[in-house]
Amino acid sequence: WDGRRVPAWQRSAVAGIGLFADLYDFQVVNLCRALLEDDYPATDAQRAALTSAALLGSVAGQLCFGVAADALGRRTIFILTATITATASLGAALARDSSSLSIYTALSLWRFLLGFGIGGEYPLSAAHTAEAYPSGQHSGRALALVYANMGMGSVAAPIAVLVLLSSGLSRERVWRTAFGLGGALSAVGVILRWRIMHETEAFEAVRKRRSGGGRRQDGADESTGLFESSSEYLAIPLGPSSPPADASDVSRSSRWATLLFHWRPLLGTAGSWLLYDAVDYGLGLYTADFDTLLGLRDDDRGRALGVLYIALLTLPGYWIGVALVESRLGRRGCQLLGFCGMAVMFFLLVGLWEPLQRMPVLLLVLYGVQVCFDALGPGMTTYVIPAEVFPTSIRATAHGISAATGKAGAVLGTSIFPRLQDGVGLQGVLAICGGVCVAAVGWTLGFTPSYGAATLARQRAEEDAGLTPDPRALYGRTLREGAAQDAYADEESSAEAMGPVLVCESGATRPRRSVAEEDDAGSTARRLVFTQ
């Protein structure tokens, strides 16, 4: 779609259907397990398989579809992932027990396929949304809106189960219908994507360069320009670390070489996501314990109400994140704020554990603040940052690797936390979660890049010129966003320190010449000028 013409709510809804389905499915399977076991008693191994199948499928889908999207395009793979998700959800809803295949084996296979499709939704939704904003302006807010679909999915699941439980349906029909609703939503997503989605201009430009049509021997880029300006020129400083268009740049032209070249931001995005999901999914196992502390009944309705309360407490965090992501705090600032806030709340819960047993309302408030920090911080930023900091040629692959590493952390958390609880109890588990969040703060400071719209504009301009953006610029001096001349924030910097500058005339399509220009202070800088 054209990011400037389709309303923001429509873009976020269509792109975020898979993320909605992810949280919906995660909640529904936990809520419906007791209903399922009424008619089909399960062993511990069958329960474990049912729980882990979707997570393992997600890891495979994130890796496979991320690579496929960078090789074949966003639109086709995006439609395919929604088709797989819809088919698997409906297949799980219709699963039957037989002598040759138990219902738990059938459900585990369908749920693996469901996770495979949902896994592909992460890199596809992120890459497609980021590339709908070619100049980098407002891409962070758009991505945060897509991510907010996860919050809506976590609210929809318990509401659906509560409505079905009140409808008079049999318990078996309740869980089958709950599974099928997720498939119906994904089927709607297939239709909408087929009708209104188009391949992104950024990927089309990359595909054209790969085929030899987008990069001339003299360095000019024949692809359509991605930058527009109402003024005569859009000047974007490249900085001293930008790679030249020479053999060293060409050597990084392959996707895998480019991926290795971006090892530091990849470590930042993947490592942060792993630590976050280990806490988030691991702690999700203890919803029933919090329900007991809050005095909710230990039955189907009580469990659904507990999940709904926590989901509603989390919801404001998603919208606070949308408001903050493009503020002066920035992406990395939101991630640090979230991890720090989560750590503080975990340690408060540990320190006040005994009195909180007698004050369930205060417990609910503290836990609600913690999940809000979760949603506005690393929950959002682990999805947003890898969608923005990597070049178009590897964006989906890098996002898929980051997301798959996160899901590996989820498997780790759901496997280890129950064993830890046996030794240290729920209070000890909360203390460990706080410690993991502190470690995540250190990881973020060491590896996660700090950037804003000006940095993104500079990278997109380099890509448009046929260059591989230098990831070191993401860790360099902060650009003053919105400054009239896009200069470095250091007041002492001169034109010489800025280095080359891309100057695009409005409607420019190709770089034609490099010229020396003199500013008011008499300093000279080399500028690559784009003309029609």
XYZ file of C-alpha atoms in Angstrom:
532
model
C 0.000 0.000 0.000
C 0.962 3.627 -0.248
C 1.854 4.673 3.308
C 0.660 8.234 2.661
C -2.808 7.345 1.345
C -4.107 4.423 3.425
C -5.386 5.474 6.887
C -3.071 4.552 9.753
C -5.690 2.429 11.540
C -6.240 0.364 8.400
C -2.523 -0.213 7.848
C -1.973 -1.275 11.456
C -5.032 -3.548 11.493
C -4.192 -5.379 8.255
C -0.487 -5.724 9.060
C -1.123 -6.645 12.684
C -3.691 -9.425 12.209
C -1.002 -12.059 12.715
C 0.223 -10.447 15.931
C -3.381 -10.246 17.147
C -3.703 -13.978 16.387
C -0.448 -14.728 18.244
C -1.624 -13.332 21.583
C -5.175 -14.564 21.017
C -3.911 -18.112 20.457
C -1.491 -18.005 23.401
C -4.296 -16.989 25.752
C -7.002 -19.235 24.267
C -5.027 -22.472 24.488
C -4.291 -21.855 28.172
C -7.925 -20.960 28.914
C -9.355 -23.909 26.978
C -7.000 -26.632 28.163
C -9.246 -27.525 31.104
C -12.263 -27.690 28.758
C -10.357 -29.958 26.400
C -9.226 -32.292 29.176
C -12.815 -32.836 30.363
C -13.391 -35.055 27.325
C -9.808 -35.986 26.453
C -7.610 -36.595 29.526
C -3.981 -35.678 28.850
C -0.622 -36.885 30.078
C 2.124 -34.468 31.132
C 3.942 -35.131 27.855
C 0.831 -34.291 25.842
C 0.311 -31.060 27.783
C 3.934 -30.072 27.182
C 3.639 -30.832 23.464
C 0.450 -28.806 23.163
C 2.066 -25.819 24.899
C 5.407 -25.872 23.101
C 4.266 -26.753 19.563
C 3.255 -23.198 18.605
C 6.444 -21.721 20.096
C 8.661 -24.136 18.152
C 6.667 -23.461 14.999
C 7.110 -19.723 15.522
C 10.891 -20.066 15.643
C 10.885 -21.969 12.345
C 8.454 -19.527 10.727
C 10.358 -16.432 11.795
C 13.596 -17.758 10.336
C 12.173 -19.249 7.121
C 9.734 -16.510 6.179
C 12.170 -13.734 7.094
C 14.677 -15.089 4.582
C 11.939 -15.763 2.007
C 10.576 -12.216 2.295
C 13.984 -10.692 1.535
C 14.421 -13.025 -1.435
C 10.924 -13.069 -2.948
C 9.131 -9.973 -1.679
C 6.843 -8.910 1.128
C 3.336 -9.108 -0.337
C 3.337 -12.721 -1.563
C 4.858 -14.136 1.620
C 2.603 -11.946 3.771
C -0.486 -13.442 2.121
C 0.996 -16.941 2.499
C 1.579 -16.568 6.256
C -2.009 -15.443 6.827
C -3.264 -18.403 4.747
C -1.228 -20.856 6.819
C -2.447 -19.286 10.078
C -6.099 -19.462 9.003
C -5.792 -23.076 7.798
C -4.031 -24.247 10.961
C -6.516 -22.545 13.302
C -9.473 -24.101 11.516
C -7.687 -27.453 11.425
C -7.180 -27.340 15.202
C -10.848 -26.479 15.700
C -11.881 -29.555 13.687
C -9.301 -32.004 15.109
C -10.634 -35.439 16.050
C -9.431 -38.329 18.190
C -8.798 -41.611 16.361
C -7.084 -44.937 16.852
C -4.252 -43.957 14.533
C -3.774 -40.376 15.743
C -4.689 -39.052 19.171
C -6.356 -35.672 19.381
C -3.353 -34.262 21.232
C -0.997 -35.354 18.465
C -3.315 -33.807 15.877
C -3.651 -30.571 17.862
C 0.114 -30.365 18.384
C 0.719 -30.746 14.643
C -1.882 -28.103 13.782
C -0.502 -25.781 16.433
C 3.038 -26.212 15.101
C 1.734 -25.172 11.685
C -0.153 -22.290 13.322
C 3.042 -21.129 15.017
C 4.890 -21.466 11.699
C 2.463 -19.048 10.057
C 2.339 -16.654 13.011
C 6.146 -16.663 13.161
C 6.278 -15.328 9.632
C 3.917 -12.520 10.574
C 6.579 -10.883 12.765
C 9.230 -10.061 10.121
C 6.649 -9.513 7.367
C 4.462 -7.061 9.292
C 7.515 -5.196 10.552
C 9.301 -4.928 7.205
C 6.186 -3.997 5.234
C 5.132 -1.335 7.734
C 8.592 0.234 8.037
C 8.958 0.421 4.257
C 5.574 2.122 3.875
C 7.333 5.204 5.322
C 10.368 5.511 3.022
C 11.833 8.644 4.628
C 11.709 7.096 8.119
C 9.314 9.782 9.352
C 6.645 8.276 11.653
C 7.703 4.685 10.970
C 8.263 4.141 14.701
C 4.725 5.198 15.569
C 3.283 3.077 12.755
C 5.196 0.014 13.967
C 4.071 0.641 17.542
C 0.466 0.721 16.320
C 0.946 -2.623 14.578
C 2.460 -4.057 17.753
C -0.548 -2.791 19.754
C -2.621 -5.435 17.969
C -1.042 -7.924 20.363
C -2.695 -6.107 23.242
C -6.036 -6.275 21.505
C -5.573 -10.009 20.918
C -4.802 -10.626 24.588
C -8.057 -8.857 25.540
C -10.148 -10.562 22.844
C -9.254 -14.109 23.907
C -10.733 -14.082 27.442
C -13.742 -12.084 26.243
C -14.420 -14.697 23.556
C -14.139 -17.544 26.065
C -16.408 -15.789 28.583
C -19.037 -15.136 25.913
C -18.897 -18.744 24.696
C -19.139 -20.094 28.257
C -22.280 -17.992 28.749
C -23.846 -19.051 25.447
C -25.050 -22.467 26.571
C -22.739 -24.362 24.199
C -21.229 -27.644 25.320
C -17.709 -27.453 26.728
C -16.285 -29.152 23.637
C -17.980 -26.698 21.311
C -16.661 -23.816 23.398
C -12.998 -24.715 22.858
C -13.528 -25.653 19.204
C -15.308 -22.373 18.490
C -12.652 -20.381 20.360
C -9.926 -21.979 18.213
C -11.945 -21.404 15.037
C -12.488 -17.687 15.684
C -8.753 -17.095 15.348
C -8.812 -18.844 11.974
C -11.756 -16.782 10.771
C -9.904 -13.561 11.596
C -6.807 -14.724 9.714
C -8.985 -15.621 6.718
C -10.268 -12.038 6.677
C -6.620 -10.939 6.741
C -5.882 -13.006 3.613
C -8.678 -11.260 1.710
C -7.701 -7.758 2.845
C -4.023 -8.267 2.040
C -4.843 -9.635 -1.383
C -7.058 -6.663 -2.186
C -5.185 -3.644 -0.835
C -1.521 -4.570 -0.323
C 1.193 -3.884 -2.864
C 4.882 -4.604 -2.860
C 6.863 -1.865 -1.120
C 8.821 0.604 -3.249
C 11.919 0.021 -1.123
C 11.968 -3.704 -1.863
C 11.217 -3.128 -5.549
C 14.262 -0.857 -5.711
C 16.409 -3.554 -4.067
C 15.091 -6.188 -6.480
C 15.852 -3.924 -9.419
C 19.431 -3.389 -8.232
C 19.895 -7.158 -7.787
C 18.817 -7.727 -11.366
C 21.353 -5.163 -12.534
C 18.877 -2.461 -13.458
C 19.195 -0.191 -10.479
C 22.913 0.556 -10.198
C 24.846 2.103 -13.041
C 28.559 1.682 -13.436
C 29.111 5.336 -12.622
C 27.318 4.828 -9.292
C 24.018 6.378 -10.314
C 20.834 4.752 -9.064
C 18.102 4.373 -11.660
C 15.416 3.308 -9.185
C 12.595 5.618 -8.204
C 13.564 8.132 -5.546
C 12.049 7.549 -2.144
C 12.459 11.002 -0.708
C 10.233 13.971 -1.122
C 10.489 17.481 0.225
C 8.315 20.526 -0.076
C 11.465 22.617 -0.020
C 14.002 22.805 -2.807
C 16.501 20.508 -1.116
C 16.499 17.765 1.497
C 20.012 17.628 2.948
C 21.027 14.529 4.884
C 24.474 14.392 6.520
C 26.304 11.153 5.897
C 29.004 11.645 8.524
C 32.635 10.623 8.437
C 31.974 6.899 8.845
C 29.818 6.379 5.749
C 31.285 3.810 3.357
C 32.195 4.996 -0.117
C 30.779 3.478 -3.277
C 33.874 1.405 -4.007
C 34.903 -2.250 -3.998
C 34.553 -2.525 -0.215
C 30.903 -1.513 -0.518
C 30.296 -3.949 -3.344
C 31.823 -6.734 -1.243
C 28.970 -6.268 1.248
C 26.283 -6.397 -1.408
C 25.156 -9.957 -0.699
C 22.511 -10.302 1.972
C 24.508 -12.608 4.212
C 27.628 -10.475 4.050
C 25.491 -7.435 4.853
C 23.955 -9.324 7.770
C 27.401 -10.109 9.198
C 28.406 -6.482 8.669
C 25.489 -5.545 10.968
C 26.521 -7.953 13.737
C 26.360 -5.402 16.554
C 22.780 -4.176 16.049
C 21.757 -7.807 15.465
C 23.265 -8.775 18.816
C 21.377 -5.880 20.381
C 17.979 -6.749 18.927
C 18.242 -10.529 19.322
C 19.715 -10.509 22.824
C 17.203 -8.004 24.169
C 14.316 -9.992 22.719
C 15.621 -13.245 24.232
C 15.874 -11.771 27.740
C 12.483 -10.091 27.436
C 10.593 -13.163 26.212
C 12.212 -15.373 28.845
C 10.622 -13.148 31.501
C 7.366 -12.421 29.681
C 6.442 -15.987 28.700
C 7.950 -17.544 31.817
C 5.917 -15.283 34.070
C 2.796 -15.980 32.018
C 2.754 -19.469 33.483
C 1.787 -18.030 36.883
C -1.444 -16.296 35.956
C -3.349 -18.873 38.014
C -1.216 -18.079 41.080
C -2.088 -14.393 40.802
C -5.746 -15.294 40.309
C -5.645 -17.169 43.634
C -3.991 -14.214 45.383
C -6.694 -11.930 43.963
C -9.423 -14.199 45.309
C -10.813 -15.294 41.932
C -12.577 -18.630 41.651
C -10.551 -21.572 40.364
C -12.917 -22.452 37.529
C -13.274 -21.657 33.831
C -14.855 -18.249 34.362
C -12.485 -17.307 37.150
C -9.444 -18.113 35.023
C -10.835 -16.159 32.060
C -11.585 -13.170 34.286
C -8.054 -13.255 35.690
C -6.545 -13.213 32.212
C -8.915 -10.399 31.201
C -7.986 -8.244 34.225
C -4.278 -8.545 33.481
C -4.828 -7.894 29.752
C -6.824 -4.742 30.516
C -4.109 -3.552 32.902
C -1.540 -4.030 30.138
C -3.531 -2.203 27.466
C -2.602 1.391 28.505
C 1.069 0.474 28.149
C 0.643 -0.192 24.438
C -0.817 3.259 23.790
C 1.722 5.011 26.021
C 4.374 3.301 23.912
C 2.777 4.642 20.721
C 2.964 8.153 22.201
C 6.564 7.844 23.428
C 8.314 5.966 20.648
C 8.996 9.073 18.541
C 9.383 11.464 21.456
C 12.735 12.733 22.711
C 12.972 9.520 24.733
C 13.314 7.524 21.519
C 13.298 3.795 20.869
C 16.241 2.790 23.020
C 15.082 5.157 25.768
C 11.691 3.419 25.847
C 13.406 0.045 26.092
C 15.595 1.184 28.972
C 12.624 2.778 30.729
C 10.627 -0.423 30.346
C 13.325 -2.769 31.624
C 14.160 -0.463 34.545
C 10.497 -0.061 35.471
C 9.918 -3.819 35.291
C 12.934 -4.493 37.509
C 11.800 -1.971 40.114
C 8.280 -3.411 40.213
C 9.548 -6.985 40.487
C 11.765 -6.057 43.428
C 8.888 -4.173 45.062
C 6.659 -7.229 44.719
C 9.383 -9.366 46.301
C 10.003 -6.936 49.167
C 6.295 -6.479 49.958
C 5.293 -10.085 49.285
C 3.981 -10.920 52.761
C 1.777 -7.825 53.279
C 0.556 -8.072 49.675
C -1.029 -11.438 50.506
C -3.525 -9.478 52.640
C -3.941 -6.562 50.182
C -4.990 -8.007 46.809
C -5.935 -4.588 45.408
C -2.420 -3.235 45.984
C -0.997 -6.427 44.481
C -3.126 -5.884 41.383
C -1.984 -2.252 41.091
C 1.722 -3.101 41.389
C 1.458 -5.976 38.962
C -0.530 -3.732 36.592
C 2.220 -1.102 36.619
C 4.773 -3.823 35.881
C 2.883 -5.097 32.822
C 2.455 -1.508 31.576
C 6.239 -1.005 31.697
C 6.469 -4.310 29.836
C 4.178 -3.160 27.000
C 5.497 0.402 26.573
C 9.121 -0.709 26.851
C 10.767 -3.900 25.586
C 7.497 -5.447 24.426
C 7.191 -2.703 21.831
C 10.823 -1.854 21.142
C 12.026 -5.402 20.536
C 9.543 -5.421 17.641
C 10.135 -1.848 16.410
C 13.928 -1.489 16.493
C 14.907 -4.429 14.209
C 12.347 -3.204 11.681
C 14.136 0.146 11.350
C 17.889 -0.285 11.849
C 18.631 -2.852 9.137
C 18.849 -2.202 5.367
C 15.933 -3.222 3.149
C 17.876 -6.129 1.640
C 18.145 -7.901 5.040
C 15.364 -6.246 7.054
C 12.998 -9.240 7.215
C 15.837 -11.731 7.717
C 17.330 -9.761 10.613
C 13.915 -9.183 12.185
C 13.131 -12.888 11.844
C 16.408 -13.864 13.510
C 15.743 -11.412 16.336
C 12.181 -12.660 16.833
C 13.240 -16.324 16.672
C 15.871 -15.672 19.318
C 13.116 -14.121 21.425
C 10.903 -17.181 21.012
C 13.875 -19.348 21.995
C 13.975 -17.263 25.174
C 10.257 -17.980 25.628
C 10.915 -21.725 25.405
C 13.770 -21.289 27.889
C 11.605 -19.317 30.315
C 8.645 -21.699 30.211
C 10.996 -24.652 30.730
C 13.188 -23.275 33.527
C 10.802 -21.148 35.597
C 8.659 -24.076 36.859
C 11.803 -25.837 38.076
C 12.972 -22.657 39.772
C 9.631 -22.279 41.511
C 10.027 -25.723 43.060
C 13.164 -24.473 44.790
C 12.533 -20.791 45.527
C 8.755 -20.323 45.197
C 6.897 -17.616 43.260
C 8.567 -14.871 45.300
C 11.974 -16.162 44.254
C 10.871 -16.373 40.617
C 9.886 -12.684 40.720
C 13.318 -11.819 42.125
C 14.971 -13.728 39.278
C 12.785 -11.842 36.773
C 14.032 -8.573 38.271
C 17.615 -9.741 37.887
C 17.055 -10.670 34.238
C 15.625 -7.191 33.615
C 18.733 -5.606 35.148
C 20.891 -7.747 32.843
C 18.722 -6.604 29.914
C 19.428 -2.966 30.807
C 23.154 -3.665 30.545
C 22.688 -5.492 27.235
C 20.634 -2.613 25.836
C 23.287 -0.066 26.814
C 26.017 -2.168 25.230
C 24.434 -3.277 21.960
C 21.118 -1.583 21.156
C 21.570 1.438 18.865
C 20.255 4.882 19.761
C 18.799 6.601 16.718
C 15.949 8.773 15.475
C 14.252 9.980 12.326
C 17.312 11.883 11.063
C 19.507 8.793 11.317
C 16.896 6.718 9.503
C 16.618 9.349 6.752
C 20.364 9.275 6.306
C 20.394 5.477 5.980
C 17.497 5.465 3.542
C 19.305 8.058 1.426
C 22.428 5.882 1.343
C 20.328 2.908 0.259
C 18.646 4.989 -2.411
C 22.086 5.889 -3.732
C 22.964 2.190 -3.993
C 25.201 2.156 -0.889
C 25.179 -0.228 2.061
C 24.380 1.891 5.148
C 27.154 1.760 7.712
C 25.797 0.369 11.020
C 28.486 2.252 12.956
C 26.519 5.414 12.306
C 23.765 4.019 14.557
C 26.176 4.202 17.497
C 27.798 7.511 16.569
C 27.023 11.066 17.536
C 23.365 11.908 17.944
C 21.759 13.824 15.099
C 19.582 16.771 16.024
C 16.208 15.700 14.660
C 14.178 18.419 13.026
C 17.084 20.820 12.757
C 16.849 22.980 9.665
C 20.256 21.879 8.392
C 20.227 18.345 9.932
C 23.586 19.064 11.552
C 25.238 17.048 14.270
C 24.124 17.973 17.790
C 27.648 19.002 18.729
C 27.649 22.778 18.434
C 31.360 22.731 17.593
C 31.007 20.482 14.545
C 31.883 22.088 11.255
C 31.005 21.254 7.686
C 34.299 19.353 7.401
C 33.345 17.162 10.383
C 29.987 16.416 8.811
C 31.647 14.897 5.786
C 29.658 14.116 2.612
C 26.038 15.182 2.423
C 23.293 13.830 0.213
C 21.287 16.689 -1.248
C 18.053 15.696 -2.975
C 16.092 18.090 -5.116
C 12.339 17.677 -4.825
C 11.369 14.794 -7.113
C 15.015 13.793 -7.705
C 15.571 10.295 -9.012
C 19.327 9.764 -9.406
C 22.682 11.011 -8.135
C 24.424 12.892 -10.912
C 27.455 14.625 -9.518
C 29.531 15.332 -6.439
C 30.240 19.019 -5.926
C 31.946 21.173 -3.340
C 29.772 23.821 -1.730
C 30.716 26.602 0.638
C 28.480 27.543 3.564
C 28.083 30.963 5.204
C 31.079 30.374 7.456
C 33.339 29.576 4.544
C 33.563 25.838 5.316
C 33.513 23.448 2.399
C 31.782 20.044 2.242
C 31.393 17.509 -0.504
C 27.780 16.970 -1.533
C 26.226 14.277 -3.697
C 23.525 16.078 -5.681
C 20.395 14.304 -6.933
C 18.762 15.719 -10.054
C 15.915 14.642 -12.279
